[in-house]
Amino acid sequence: MVLIGENINIMSRTIGAAVAARDPAPIQEMAKAEADAGMDYLDINIGPARKAGDELMAWVVNAVQQVTDKPLSLDTTSPVAMEAGLKACKARPLVNSVSLQPERLRQGLPLVKKYHASMIGLLWGTEGMPRDANERCLLAVDLIYQVNQFGISSEDIWIDPIATPVSGEINQVKACLEFMSMLKDIAPDCKSTVGLSNVSNGTPAHLRPYLNRTYLIMLMRYGLHSAIVNALDPELIRIARGKMPEIVSLVHRVMDGDMPDLSSLSQKEIEYVKTVRVLTGETLYSHSWLEI
Ligand code: THG
């Protein structure tokens, strides 16, 4: 599993302040922490970057590359910022992302090609968010076709079905998972990724790791290629690295409808079982799902 660290993110208080002050130290500290935690790529998320985005992205890329050789995933909707970042990258970068909006395709694909990058293909259509797994399939087929037509091969497309918060519409959480189970059939050559922490957005901070870890295990069942993750969650990384096979098989069993006798399980196992049942929609989400 390829892990992309999410932590260099302008929305984070420390990183946002460091970027605004052009203070490289907190950004470089985070980059080192992410690399030490075993991330394969570091995502650099500067948001829409409407003003001077090109200078900003190049500055962050250079700051990060002073402390690590990890390849970067450049996360911005600004094409000028994207190009400036791509130009500054030393290792082969990942463009995060190109969606099916005509403007995004028109601006994104030439950059992917020119800089010989790979790209995240975000399943966001002209009508916005896909409503279910079938709409995700239609968008994926359309996106892959258009990207291939442009001369970019499927191996370089990392399809992102868009993970959504469990505290919102549970059918979307299920649809993202169901789509992942179909992707291997509709596009065997494409890779995949998901913004894992989206699933726990809106959940109290201390409970987010339970949802992130369990959803990762569920997605892994369908051969998820990579995920954008919180690099500062060691248990999540152990799961991705195959170090927790018992928990993985427990979660997969519960996905199949098996309901183990909770009295025979450890506290940690019980927490995973309860969390799978929330993510499959069998238990209604509330902030107190672990206590019920
Ligand atoms: N797909 C793709 N790219 C993406 C996403 C996706 N990039 C952005 C996002 N989704 C994935 N990255 C994050 C980064 C941070 C958080 C969630 C997803 C997050 N941060 C905490 C917060 O905002 O509360 C903590 C921030 C802090 O450190 O203070 O939740 O789906 N292709």
PDB file of C-alpha atoms and ligand atoms in Angstrom:
ATOM      1  CA  MET A   1       0.000   0.000   0.000  1.00  0.00           C
ATOM      2  CA  VAL A   2       1.307   3.400  -0.981  1.00  0.00           C
ATOM      3  CA  LEU A   3       0.824   5.954   1.791  1.00  0.00           C
ATOM      4  CA  ILE A   4       0.516   9.670   1.085  1.00  0.00           C
ATOM      5  CA  GLY A   5       0.916  11.899   4.154  1.00  0.00           C
ATOM      6  CA  GLU A   6      -1.849  14.517   4.464  1.00  0.00           C
ATOM      7  CA  ASN A   7      -0.265  16.646   7.163  1.00  0.00           C
ATOM      8  CA  ILE A   8       1.237  19.493   5.146  1.00  0.00           C
ATOM      9  CA  ASN A   9      -2.069  21.174   4.761  1.00  0.00           C
ATOM     10  CA  ILE A  10      -2.770  24.894   4.771  1.00  0.00           C
ATOM     11  CA  MET A  11      -5.963  24.240   6.790  1.00  0.00           C
ATOM     12  CA  SER A  12      -3.882  23.033   9.730  1.00  0.00           C
ATOM     13  CA  ARG A  13      -3.227  25.817  12.225  1.00  0.00           C
ATOM     14  CA  THR A  14       0.541  25.357  12.520  1.00  0.00           C
ATOM     15  CA  ILE A  15       1.146  24.783   8.818  1.00  0.00           C
ATOM     16  CA  GLY A  16      -1.227  27.585   7.793  1.00  0.00           C
ATOM     17  CA  ALA A  17       0.573  30.053  10.060  1.00  0.00           C
ATOM     18  CA  ALA A  18       4.013  28.897   8.893  1.00  0.00           C
ATOM     19  CA  VAL A  19       3.024  29.281   5.248  1.00  0.00           C
ATOM     20  CA  ALA A  20       1.588  32.759   5.875  1.00  0.00           C
ATOM     21  CA  ALA A  21       4.802  33.833   7.659  1.00  0.00           C
ATOM     22  CA  ARG A  22       7.051  32.021   5.140  1.00  0.00           C
ATOM     23  CA  ASP A  23       8.642  30.231   8.074  1.00  0.00           C
ATOM     24  CA  PRO A  24       9.968  26.933   6.710  1.00  0.00           C
ATOM     25  CA  ALA A  25      10.796  25.297  10.092  1.00  0.00           C
ATOM     26  CA  PRO A  26       7.330  23.966  11.090  1.00  0.00           C
ATOM     27  CA  ILE A  27       6.754  22.700   7.541  1.00  0.00           C
ATOM     28  CA  GLN A  28      10.128  20.985   7.439  1.00  0.00           C
ATOM     29  CA  GLU A  29       9.547  19.457  10.864  1.00  0.00           C
ATOM     30  CA  MET A  30       6.268  18.024   9.658  1.00  0.00           C
ATOM     31  CA  ALA A  31       7.852  16.758   6.440  1.00  0.00           C
ATOM     32  CA  LYS A  32      10.535  14.950   8.440  1.00  0.00           C
ATOM     33  CA  ALA A  33       7.953  13.498  10.828  1.00  0.00           C
ATOM     34  CA  GLU A  34       5.917  12.203   7.882  1.00  0.00           C
ATOM     35  CA  ALA A  35       8.970  10.702   6.185  1.00  0.00           C
ATOM     36  CA  ASP A  36      10.092   9.103   9.469  1.00  0.00           C
ATOM     37  CA  ALA A  37       6.606   7.658   9.916  1.00  0.00           C
ATOM     38  CA  GLY A  38       7.093   5.818   6.623  1.00  0.00           C
ATOM     39  CA  MET A  39       5.085   7.869   4.161  1.00  0.00           C
ATOM     40  CA  ASP A  40       5.825   7.094   0.501  1.00  0.00           C
ATOM     41  CA  TYR A  41       4.603  10.486  -0.750  1.00  0.00           C
ATOM     42  CA  LEU A  42       3.949  13.789   0.986  1.00  0.00           C
ATOM     43  CA  ASP A  43       0.826  15.689  -0.028  1.00  0.00           C
ATOM     44  CA  ILE A  44       1.239  19.449  -0.156  1.00  0.00           C
ATOM     45  CA  ASN A  45      -2.183  21.002   0.114  1.00  0.00           C
ATOM     46  CA  ILE A  46      -2.272  24.771  -0.390  1.00  0.00           C
ATOM     47  CA  GLY A  47      -5.968  24.973  -1.259  1.00  0.00           C
ATOM     48  CA  PRO A  48      -7.269  27.191  -4.082  1.00  0.00           C
ATOM     49  CA  ALA A  49      -4.237  29.563  -3.752  1.00  0.00           C
ATOM     50  CA  ARG A  50      -5.886  32.366  -5.688  1.00  0.00           C
ATOM     51  CA  LYS A  51      -3.216  34.961  -4.933  1.00  0.00           C
ATOM     52  CA  ALA A  52       0.434  34.284  -5.863  1.00  0.00           C
ATOM     53  CA  GLY A  53      -0.178  30.552  -5.743  1.00  0.00           C
ATOM     54  CA  ASP A  54       2.771  29.828  -8.030  1.00  0.00           C
ATOM     55  CA  GLU A  55       5.309  31.463  -5.746  1.00  0.00           C
ATOM     56  CA  LEU A  56       3.652  29.857  -2.717  1.00  0.00           C
ATOM     57  CA  MET A  57       3.646  26.290  -4.070  1.00  0.00           C
ATOM     58  CA  ALA A  58       7.239  26.525  -5.302  1.00  0.00           C
ATOM     59  CA  TRP A  59       8.311  27.865  -1.904  1.00  0.00           C
ATOM     60  CA  VAL A  60       6.663  24.999   0.017  1.00  0.00           C
ATOM     61  CA  VAL A  61       7.991  22.361  -2.416  1.00  0.00           C
ATOM     62  CA  ASN A  62      11.518  23.699  -2.062  1.00  0.00           C
ATOM     63  CA  ALA A  63      11.266  23.905   1.728  1.00  0.00           C
ATOM     64  CA  VAL A  64      10.114  20.273   1.911  1.00  0.00           C
ATOM     65  CA  GLN A  65      12.754  19.048  -0.533  1.00  0.00           C
ATOM     66  CA  GLN A  66      15.481  20.517   1.665  1.00  0.00           C
ATOM     67  CA  VAL A  67      14.683  17.879   4.285  1.00  0.00           C
ATOM     68  CA  THR A  68      13.378  14.860   2.368  1.00  0.00           C
ATOM     69  CA  ASP A  69      13.693  13.106  -0.996  1.00  0.00           C
ATOM     70  CA  LYS A  70      10.158  11.678  -0.844  1.00  0.00           C
ATOM     71  CA  PRO A  71       8.081  12.270  -3.963  1.00  0.00           C
ATOM     72  CA  LEU A  72       5.338  14.883  -3.567  1.00  0.00           C
ATOM     73  CA  SER A  73       1.636  14.982  -4.251  1.00  0.00           C
ATOM     74  CA  LEU A  74       0.636  18.509  -5.204  1.00  0.00           C
ATOM     75  CA  ASP A  75      -2.814  19.394  -3.959  1.00  0.00           C
ATOM     76  CA  THR A  76      -4.249  22.630  -5.357  1.00  0.00           C
ATOM     77  CA  THR A  77      -7.002  23.695  -7.729  1.00  0.00           C
ATOM     78  CA  SER A  78      -4.837  26.527  -9.068  1.00  0.00           C
ATOM     79  CA  PRO A  79      -3.210  25.590 -12.396  1.00  0.00           C
ATOM     80  CA  VAL A  80      -0.461  28.194 -12.023  1.00  0.00           C
ATOM     81  CA  ALA A  81       0.400  26.937  -8.554  1.00  0.00           C
ATOM     82  CA  MET A  82       0.343  23.357  -9.852  1.00  0.00           C
ATOM     83  CA  GLU A  83       2.746  24.151 -12.685  1.00  0.00           C
ATOM     84  CA  ALA A  84       5.158  26.036 -10.432  1.00  0.00           C
ATOM     85  CA  GLY A  85       5.137  23.103  -8.006  1.00  0.00           C
ATOM     86  CA  LEU A  86       5.676  20.527 -10.747  1.00  0.00           C
ATOM     87  CA  LYS A  87       8.585  22.540 -12.098  1.00  0.00           C
ATOM     88  CA  ALA A  88      10.227  22.538  -8.652  1.00  0.00           C
ATOM     89  CA  CYS A  89       9.765  18.788  -7.967  1.00  0.00           C
ATOM     90  CA  LYS A  90      12.896  16.628  -8.066  1.00  0.00           C
ATOM     91  CA  ALA A  91      11.165  13.227  -7.873  1.00  0.00           C
ATOM     92  CA  ARG A  92       8.302  12.205 -10.160  1.00  0.00           C
ATOM     93  CA  PRO A  93       5.242  13.984  -8.702  1.00  0.00           C
ATOM     94  CA  LEU A  94       1.574  13.117  -8.336  1.00  0.00           C
ATOM     95  CA  VAL A  95      -0.943  15.747  -9.494  1.00  0.00           C
ATOM     96  CA  ASN A  96      -3.762  15.963  -6.918  1.00  0.00           C
ATOM     97  CA  SER A  97      -6.064  16.148  -8.726  1.00  0.00           C
ATOM     98  CA  VAL A  98      -7.785  16.185 -12.109  1.00  0.00           C
ATOM     99  CA  SER A  99     -11.579  15.841 -12.065  1.00  0.00           C
ATOM    100  CA  LEU A 100     -14.137  15.542 -14.863  1.00  0.00           C
ATOM    101  CA  GLN A 101     -15.000  19.212 -14.891  1.00  0.00           C
ATOM    102  CA  PRO A 102     -14.049  20.350 -18.432  1.00  0.00           C
ATOM    103  CA  GLU A 103     -11.956  23.247 -17.112  1.00  0.00           C
ATOM    104  CA  ARG A 104      -9.978  20.953 -14.796  1.00  0.00           C
ATOM    105  CA  LEU A 105      -9.329  18.451 -17.579  1.00  0.00           C
ATOM    106  CA  ARG A 106      -8.305  21.174 -20.005  1.00  0.00           C
ATOM    107  CA  GLN A 107      -5.865  22.725 -17.533  1.00  0.00           C
ATOM    108  CA  GLY A 108      -4.716  19.589 -15.724  1.00  0.00           C
ATOM    109  CA  LEU A 109      -3.937  17.047 -18.427  1.00  0.00           C
ATOM    110  CA  PRO A 110      -1.330  19.122 -20.295  1.00  0.00           C
ATOM    111  CA  LEU A 111       0.525  19.626 -17.002  1.00  0.00           C
ATOM    112  CA  VAL A 112       0.488  15.909 -16.176  1.00  0.00           C
ATOM    113  CA  LYS A 113       1.918  15.177 -19.606  1.00  0.00           C
ATOM    114  CA  LYS A 114       4.448  17.998 -19.755  1.00  0.00           C
ATOM    115  CA  TYR A 115       5.961  17.101 -16.380  1.00  0.00           C
ATOM    116  CA  HIS A 116       5.577  13.332 -16.838  1.00  0.00           C
ATOM    117  CA  ALA A 117       3.620  13.152 -13.578  1.00  0.00           C
ATOM    118  CA  SER A 118       1.066  10.636 -12.428  1.00  0.00           C
ATOM    119  CA  MET A 119      -2.356  11.964 -11.480  1.00  0.00           C
ATOM    120  CA  ILE A 120      -5.233  11.424  -9.107  1.00  0.00           C
ATOM    121  CA  GLY A 121      -8.440  11.157 -11.122  1.00  0.00           C
ATOM    122  CA  LEU A 122     -11.077  12.587  -8.815  1.00  0.00           C
ATOM    123  CA  LEU A 123     -14.572  11.288  -9.514  1.00  0.00           C
ATOM    124  CA  TRP A 124     -16.217  14.676  -9.338  1.00  0.00           C
ATOM    125  CA  GLY A 125     -18.420  15.313 -12.368  1.00  0.00           C
ATOM    126  CA  THR A 126     -20.009  18.280 -14.061  1.00  0.00           C
ATOM    127  CA  GLU A 127     -22.987  17.725 -11.745  1.00  0.00           C
ATOM    128  CA  GLY A 128     -20.798  17.504  -8.666  1.00  0.00           C
ATOM    129  CA  MET A 129     -20.649  14.566  -6.319  1.00  0.00           C
ATOM    130  CA  PRO A 130     -21.617  11.146  -7.723  1.00  0.00           C
ATOM    131  CA  ARG A 131     -24.663   9.783  -5.885  1.00  0.00           C
ATOM    132  CA  ASP A 132     -23.803   6.084  -5.770  1.00  0.00           C
ATOM    133  CA  ALA A 133     -21.355   3.398  -6.892  1.00  0.00           C
ATOM    134  CA  ASN A 134     -22.834   3.206 -10.403  1.00  0.00           C
ATOM    135  CA  GLU A 135     -22.409   6.929 -10.996  1.00  0.00           C
ATOM    136  CA  ARG A 136     -18.837   6.567  -9.790  1.00  0.00           C
ATOM    137  CA  CYS A 137     -18.307   3.831 -12.386  1.00  0.00           C
ATOM    138  CA  LEU A 138     -19.717   5.995 -15.175  1.00  0.00           C
ATOM    139  CA  LEU A 139     -17.483   8.888 -14.143  1.00  0.00           C
ATOM    140  CA  ALA A 140     -14.436   6.603 -13.889  1.00  0.00           C
ATOM    141  CA  VAL A 141     -14.950   5.162 -17.376  1.00  0.00           C
ATOM    142  CA  ASP A 142     -15.455   8.641 -18.850  1.00  0.00           C
ATOM    143  CA  LEU A 143     -12.428  10.078 -17.033  1.00  0.00           C
ATOM    144  CA  ILE A 144     -10.108   7.201 -17.929  1.00  0.00           C
ATOM    145  CA  TYR A 145     -11.182   7.398 -21.581  1.00  0.00           C
ATOM    146  CA  GLN A 146     -10.490  11.121 -21.788  1.00  0.00           C
ATOM    147  CA  VAL A 147      -7.146  10.822 -20.009  1.00  0.00           C
ATOM    148  CA  ASN A 148      -6.071   7.912 -22.238  1.00  0.00           C
ATOM    149  CA  GLN A 149      -7.135   9.883 -25.335  1.00  0.00           C
ATOM    150  CA  PHE A 150      -4.786  12.606 -24.193  1.00  0.00           C
ATOM    151  CA  GLY A 151      -1.924  10.109 -24.231  1.00  0.00           C
ATOM    152  CA  ILE A 152      -1.649   9.413 -20.503  1.00  0.00           C
ATOM    153  CA  SER A 153      -1.680   5.717 -19.665  1.00  0.00           C
ATOM    154  CA  SER A 154      -3.959   4.026 -17.144  1.00  0.00           C
ATOM    155  CA  GLU A 155      -1.018   3.025 -14.933  1.00  0.00           C
ATOM    156  CA  ASP A 156      -0.559   6.716 -14.201  1.00  0.00           C
ATOM    157  CA  ILE A 157      -4.180   7.305 -13.140  1.00  0.00           C
ATOM    158  CA  TRP A 158      -4.995   6.915  -9.462  1.00  0.00           C
ATOM    159  CA  ILE A 159      -8.786   6.872  -9.266  1.00  0.00           C
ATOM    160  CA  ASP A 160     -10.271   8.594  -6.194  1.00  0.00           C
ATOM    161  CA  PRO A 161     -13.952   7.749  -5.621  1.00  0.00           C
ATOM    162  CA  ILE A 162     -14.241  10.476  -2.913  1.00  0.00           C
ATOM    163  CA  ALA A 163     -14.653   9.349   0.655  1.00  0.00           C
ATOM    164  CA  THR A 164     -17.281  11.256   2.646  1.00  0.00           C
ATOM    165  CA  PRO A 165     -17.958  11.693   6.387  1.00  0.00           C
ATOM    166  CA  VAL A 166     -19.714   8.885   8.244  1.00  0.00           C
ATOM    167  CA  SER A 167     -21.524  11.590  10.227  1.00  0.00           C
ATOM    168  CA  GLY A 168     -23.235  12.590   6.963  1.00  0.00           C
ATOM    169  CA  GLU A 169     -24.895  10.339   4.389  1.00  0.00           C
ATOM    170  CA  ILE A 170     -24.025   6.728   5.236  1.00  0.00           C
ATOM    171  CA  ASN A 171     -24.973   5.526   1.740  1.00  0.00           C
ATOM    172  CA  GLN A 172     -22.072   7.564   0.370  1.00  0.00           C
ATOM    173  CA  VAL A 173     -19.650   5.799   2.715  1.00  0.00           C
ATOM    174  CA  LYS A 174     -21.006   2.479   1.451  1.00  0.00           C
ATOM    175  CA  ALA A 175     -20.957   3.611  -2.196  1.00  0.00           C
ATOM    176  CA  CYS A 176     -17.273   4.553  -2.029  1.00  0.00           C
ATOM    177  CA  LEU A 177     -16.524   1.073  -0.707  1.00  0.00           C
ATOM    178  CA  GLU A 178     -18.761  -0.663  -3.232  1.00  0.00           C
ATOM    179  CA  PHE A 179     -17.123   1.288  -6.057  1.00  0.00           C
ATOM    180  CA  MET A 180     -13.723   0.111  -4.858  1.00  0.00           C
ATOM    181  CA  SER A 181     -14.938  -3.487  -5.162  1.00  0.00           C
ATOM    182  CA  MET A 182     -15.892  -2.798  -8.808  1.00  0.00           C
ATOM    183  CA  LEU A 183     -12.826  -0.829  -9.926  1.00  0.00           C
ATOM    184  CA  LYS A 184     -10.611  -3.871 -10.565  1.00  0.00           C
ATOM    185  CA  ASP A 185     -13.187  -5.119 -13.106  1.00  0.00           C
ATOM    186  CA  ILE A 186     -13.840  -1.843 -14.913  1.00  0.00           C
ATOM    187  CA  ALA A 187     -10.241  -0.563 -14.942  1.00  0.00           C
ATOM    188  CA  PRO A 188      -7.709  -3.270 -14.041  1.00  0.00           C
ATOM    189  CA  ASP A 189      -4.723  -1.132 -15.075  1.00  0.00           C
ATOM    190  CA  CYS A 190      -5.633   1.932 -13.013  1.00  0.00           C
ATOM    191  CA  LYS A 191      -4.451   2.565  -9.496  1.00  0.00           C
ATOM    192  CA  SER A 192      -6.640   3.926  -6.714  1.00  0.00           C
ATOM    193  CA  THR A 193      -6.496   6.282  -3.762  1.00  0.00           C
ATOM    194  CA  VAL A 194      -8.793   7.824  -1.199  1.00  0.00           C
ATOM    195  CA  GLY A 195      -8.657  10.794   1.200  1.00  0.00           C
ATOM    196  CA  LEU A 196      -9.112   8.525   4.203  1.00  0.00           C
ATOM    197  CA  SER A 197      -9.559  11.194   6.903  1.00  0.00           C
ATOM    198  CA  ASN A 198     -12.608  12.551   5.085  1.00  0.00           C
ATOM    199  CA  VAL A 199     -14.572   9.663   6.611  1.00  0.00           C
ATOM    200  CA  SER A 200     -14.054  11.035  10.111  1.00  0.00           C
ATOM    201  CA  ASN A 201     -14.551  14.714   9.366  1.00  0.00           C
ATOM    202  CA  GLY A 202     -16.972  16.173  11.896  1.00  0.00           C
ATOM    203  CA  THR A 203     -16.173  13.456  14.445  1.00  0.00           C
ATOM    204  CA  PRO A 204     -14.527  14.439  17.788  1.00  0.00           C
ATOM    205  CA  ALA A 205     -10.746  14.455  17.255  1.00  0.00           C
ATOM    206  CA  HIS A 206      -9.938  11.660  19.726  1.00  0.00           C
ATOM    207  CA  LEU A 207     -12.374   9.289  17.976  1.00  0.00           C
ATOM    208  CA  ARG A 208     -11.283   9.954  14.395  1.00  0.00           C
ATOM    209  CA  PRO A 209      -8.511   7.297  14.322  1.00  0.00           C
ATOM    210  CA  TYR A 210     -11.032   4.483  14.977  1.00  0.00           C
ATOM    211  CA  LEU A 211     -12.984   5.410  11.862  1.00  0.00           C
ATOM    212  CA  ASN A 212      -9.918   6.053   9.709  1.00  0.00           C
ATOM    213  CA  ARG A 213      -8.268   2.747  10.641  1.00  0.00           C
ATOM    214  CA  THR A 214     -11.380   0.632  10.221  1.00  0.00           C
ATOM    215  CA  TYR A 215     -12.365   2.199   6.901  1.00  0.00           C
ATOM    216  CA  LEU A 216      -8.817   1.616   5.637  1.00  0.00           C
ATOM    217  CA  ILE A 217      -9.091  -2.082   6.494  1.00  0.00           C
ATOM    218  CA  MET A 218     -12.438  -2.259   4.705  1.00  0.00           C
ATOM    219  CA  LEU A 219     -11.044  -0.589   1.570  1.00  0.00           C
ATOM    220  CA  MET A 220      -7.933  -2.792   1.652  1.00  0.00           C
ATOM    221  CA  ARG A 221     -10.190  -5.782   1.167  1.00  0.00           C
ATOM    222  CA  TYR A 222     -10.852  -4.562  -2.388  1.00  0.00           C
ATOM    223  CA  GLY A 223      -7.219  -3.910  -3.235  1.00  0.00           C
ATOM    224  CA  LEU A 224      -6.978  -0.187  -2.497  1.00  0.00           C
ATOM    225  CA  HIS A 225      -3.627   0.879  -4.008  1.00  0.00           C
ATOM    226  CA  SER A 226      -2.940   3.936  -1.882  1.00  0.00           C
ATOM    227  CA  ALA A 227      -4.446   6.329   0.636  1.00  0.00           C
ATOM    228  CA  ILE A 228      -3.948   9.919   1.735  1.00  0.00           C
ATOM    229  CA  VAL A 229      -3.588   9.525   5.486  1.00  0.00           C
ATOM    230  CA  ASN A 230      -2.717  11.139   8.772  1.00  0.00           C
ATOM    231  CA  ALA A 231       0.979  10.237   9.038  1.00  0.00           C
ATOM    232  CA  LEU A 232       0.854  10.781  12.799  1.00  0.00           C
ATOM    233  CA  ASP A 233      -1.316   7.704  13.479  1.00  0.00           C
ATOM    234  CA  PRO A 234       1.114   4.812  14.096  1.00  0.00           C
ATOM    235  CA  GLU A 235      -1.596   2.141  14.369  1.00  0.00           C
ATOM    236  CA  LEU A 236      -3.015   3.153  10.998  1.00  0.00           C
ATOM    237  CA  ILE A 237       0.421   2.740   9.451  1.00  0.00           C
ATOM    238  CA  ARG A 238       0.892  -0.652  11.079  1.00  0.00           C
ATOM    239  CA  ILE A 239      -2.390  -1.752   9.527  1.00  0.00           C
ATOM    240  CA  ALA A 240      -1.321  -0.546   6.078  1.00  0.00           C
ATOM    241  CA  ARG A 241       2.026  -2.307   6.454  1.00  0.00           C
ATOM    242  CA  GLY A 242       0.393  -5.670   7.173  1.00  0.00           C
ATOM    243  CA  LYS A 243       1.431  -5.737  10.840  1.00  0.00           C
ATOM    244  CA  MET A 244      -2.072  -6.311  12.223  1.00  0.00           C
ATOM    245  CA  PRO A 245      -3.395  -9.324  10.300  1.00  0.00           C
ATOM    246  CA  GLU A 246      -5.689 -10.514  13.124  1.00  0.00           C
ATOM    247  CA  ILE A 247      -7.548  -7.209  13.285  1.00  0.00           C
ATOM    248  CA  VAL A 248      -7.762  -7.131   9.486  1.00  0.00           C
ATOM    249  CA  SER A 249      -9.339 -10.578   9.308  1.00  0.00           C
ATOM    250  CA  LEU A 250     -11.726  -9.724  12.162  1.00  0.00           C
ATOM    251  CA  VAL A 251     -12.928  -6.617  10.321  1.00  0.00           C
ATOM    252  CA  HIS A 252     -13.310  -8.564   7.072  1.00  0.00           C
ATOM    253  CA  ARG A 253     -15.341 -11.239   8.878  1.00  0.00           C
ATOM    254  CA  VAL A 254     -17.693  -8.616  10.297  1.00  0.00           C
ATOM    255  CA  MET A 255     -18.052  -7.102   6.794  1.00  0.00           C
ATOM    256  CA  ASP A 256     -19.356 -10.527   5.742  1.00  0.00           C
ATOM    257  CA  GLY A 257     -22.086 -10.279   8.360  1.00  0.00           C
ATOM    258  CA  ASP A 258     -20.400 -12.412  11.007  1.00  0.00           C
ATOM    259  CA  MET A 259     -21.225 -11.075  14.482  1.00  0.00           C
ATOM    260  CA  PRO A 260     -18.580 -12.398  16.879  1.00  0.00           C
ATOM    261  CA  ASP A 261     -19.411 -12.883  20.538  1.00  0.00           C
ATOM    262  CA  LEU A 262     -18.146  -9.625  22.052  1.00  0.00           C
ATOM    263  CA  SER A 263     -17.468 -11.254  25.410  1.00  0.00           C
ATOM    264  CA  SER A 264     -14.700 -13.319  23.775  1.00  0.00           C
ATOM    265  CA  LEU A 265     -12.924 -10.262  22.350  1.00  0.00           C
ATOM    266  CA  SER A 266     -10.383  -7.781  23.692  1.00  0.00           C
ATOM    267  CA  GLN A 267     -11.318  -4.135  24.193  1.00  0.00           C
ATOM    268  CA  LYS A 268      -9.482  -3.191  21.007  1.00  0.00           C
ATOM    269  CA  GLU A 269     -11.249  -5.896  18.989  1.00  0.00           C
ATOM    270  CA  ILE A 270     -14.623  -4.757  20.326  1.00  0.00           C
ATOM    271  CA  GLU A 271     -13.873  -1.208  19.212  1.00  0.00           C
ATOM    272  CA  TYR A 272     -13.049  -2.393  15.688  1.00  0.00           C
ATOM    273  CA  VAL A 273     -16.203  -4.544  15.520  1.00  0.00           C
ATOM    274  CA  LYS A 274     -18.408  -1.655  16.637  1.00  0.00           C
ATOM    275  CA  THR A 275     -16.759   0.676  14.149  1.00  0.00           C
ATOM    276  CA  VAL A 276     -17.193  -1.661  11.139  1.00  0.00           C
ATOM    277  CA  ARG A 277     -20.878  -1.885  11.969  1.00  0.00           C
ATOM    278  CA  VAL A 278     -21.152   1.909  11.913  1.00  0.00           C
ATOM    279  CA  LEU A 279     -19.317   2.114   8.580  1.00  0.00           C
ATOM    280  CA  THR A 280     -21.504  -0.575   6.981  1.00  0.00           C
ATOM    281  CA  GLY A 281     -24.602   1.281   8.190  1.00  0.00           C
ATOM    282  CA  GLU A 282     -25.770  -1.511  10.493  1.00  0.00           C
ATOM    283  CA  THR A 283     -25.387   0.784  13.498  1.00  0.00           C
ATOM    284  CA  LEU A 284     -26.507   4.394  13.174  1.00  0.00           C
ATOM    285  CA  TYR A 285     -23.608   6.830  13.648  1.00  0.00           C
ATOM    286  CA  SER A 286     -23.504   8.973  16.757  1.00  0.00           C
ATOM    287  CA  HIS A 287     -20.466  10.436  18.537  1.00  0.00           C
ATOM    288  CA  SER A 288     -20.999   7.796  21.254  1.00  0.00           C
ATOM    289  CA  TRP A 289     -20.947   4.750  18.933  1.00  0.00           C
ATOM    290  CA  LEU A 290     -18.148   3.056  20.877  1.00  0.00           C
ATOM    291  CA  GLU A 291     -20.077   3.230  24.144  1.00  0.00           C
ATOM    292  CA  ILE A 292     -23.282   1.637  22.882  1.00  0.00           C
TER     293      ILE A 292
HETATM  294  N1  THG B   1      -8.973  13.282  -2.189  1.00  0.00           N
HETATM  295  C1  THG B   1      -7.866  13.842  -2.684  1.00  0.00           C
HETATM  296  N2  THG B   1      -7.182  14.789  -2.039  1.00  0.00           N
HETATM  297  C2  THG B   1      -7.616  15.223  -0.848  1.00  0.00           C
HETATM  298  C3  THG B   1      -8.756  14.679  -0.267  1.00  0.00           C
HETATM  299  C4  THG B   1      -9.463  13.674  -0.983  1.00  0.00           C
HETATM  300  N3  THG B   1      -6.916  16.196  -0.182  1.00  0.00           N
HETATM  301  C5  THG B   1      -7.472  16.811   0.998  1.00  0.00           C
HETATM  302  C6  THG B   1      -8.221  15.776   1.825  1.00  0.00           C
HETATM  303  N4  THG B   1      -9.149  15.087   0.991  1.00  0.00           N
HETATM  304  C7  THG B   1      -7.252  14.790   2.443  1.00  0.00           C
HETATM  305  N5  THG B   1      -6.395  15.466   3.368  1.00  0.00           N
HETATM  306  C8  THG B   1      -6.808  15.827   4.628  1.00  0.00           C
HETATM  307  C9  THG B   1      -5.994  16.617   5.400  1.00  0.00           C
HETATM  308  C10 THG B   1      -6.339  16.968   6.678  1.00  0.00           C
HETATM  309  C11 THG B   1      -7.537  16.523   7.201  1.00  0.00           C
HETATM  310  C12 THG B   1      -8.367  15.726   6.451  1.00  0.00           C
HETATM  311  C13 THG B   1      -7.996  15.375   5.151  1.00  0.00           C
HETATM  312  C14 THG B   1      -7.964  16.875   8.566  1.00  0.00           C
HETATM  313  N6  THG B   1      -7.187  17.633   9.330  1.00  0.00           N
HETATM  314  C15 THG B   1      -7.587  17.968  10.667  1.00  0.00           C
HETATM  315  C16 THG B   1      -8.700  18.995  10.645  1.00  0.00           C
HETATM  316  O1  THG B   1      -8.872  19.702   9.655  1.00  0.00           O
HETATM  317  O2  THG B   1      -9.454  19.058  11.615  1.00  0.00           O
HETATM  318  C17 THG B   1      -6.437  18.435  11.464  1.00  0.00           C
HETATM  319  C18 THG B   1      -5.702  19.577  10.891  1.00  0.00           C
HETATM  320  C19 THG B   1      -4.588  20.005  11.848  1.00  0.00           C
HETATM  321  O3  THG B   1      -3.529  19.365  11.820  1.00  0.00           O
HETATM  322  O4  THG B   1      -4.816  20.954  12.596  1.00  0.00           O
HETATM  323  O5  THG B   1      -9.031  16.486   9.006  1.00  0.00           O
HETATM  324  O6  THG B   1     -10.491  13.132  -0.542  1.00  0.00           O
HETATM  325  N7  THG B   1      -7.443  13.406  -3.874  1.00  0.00           N
END
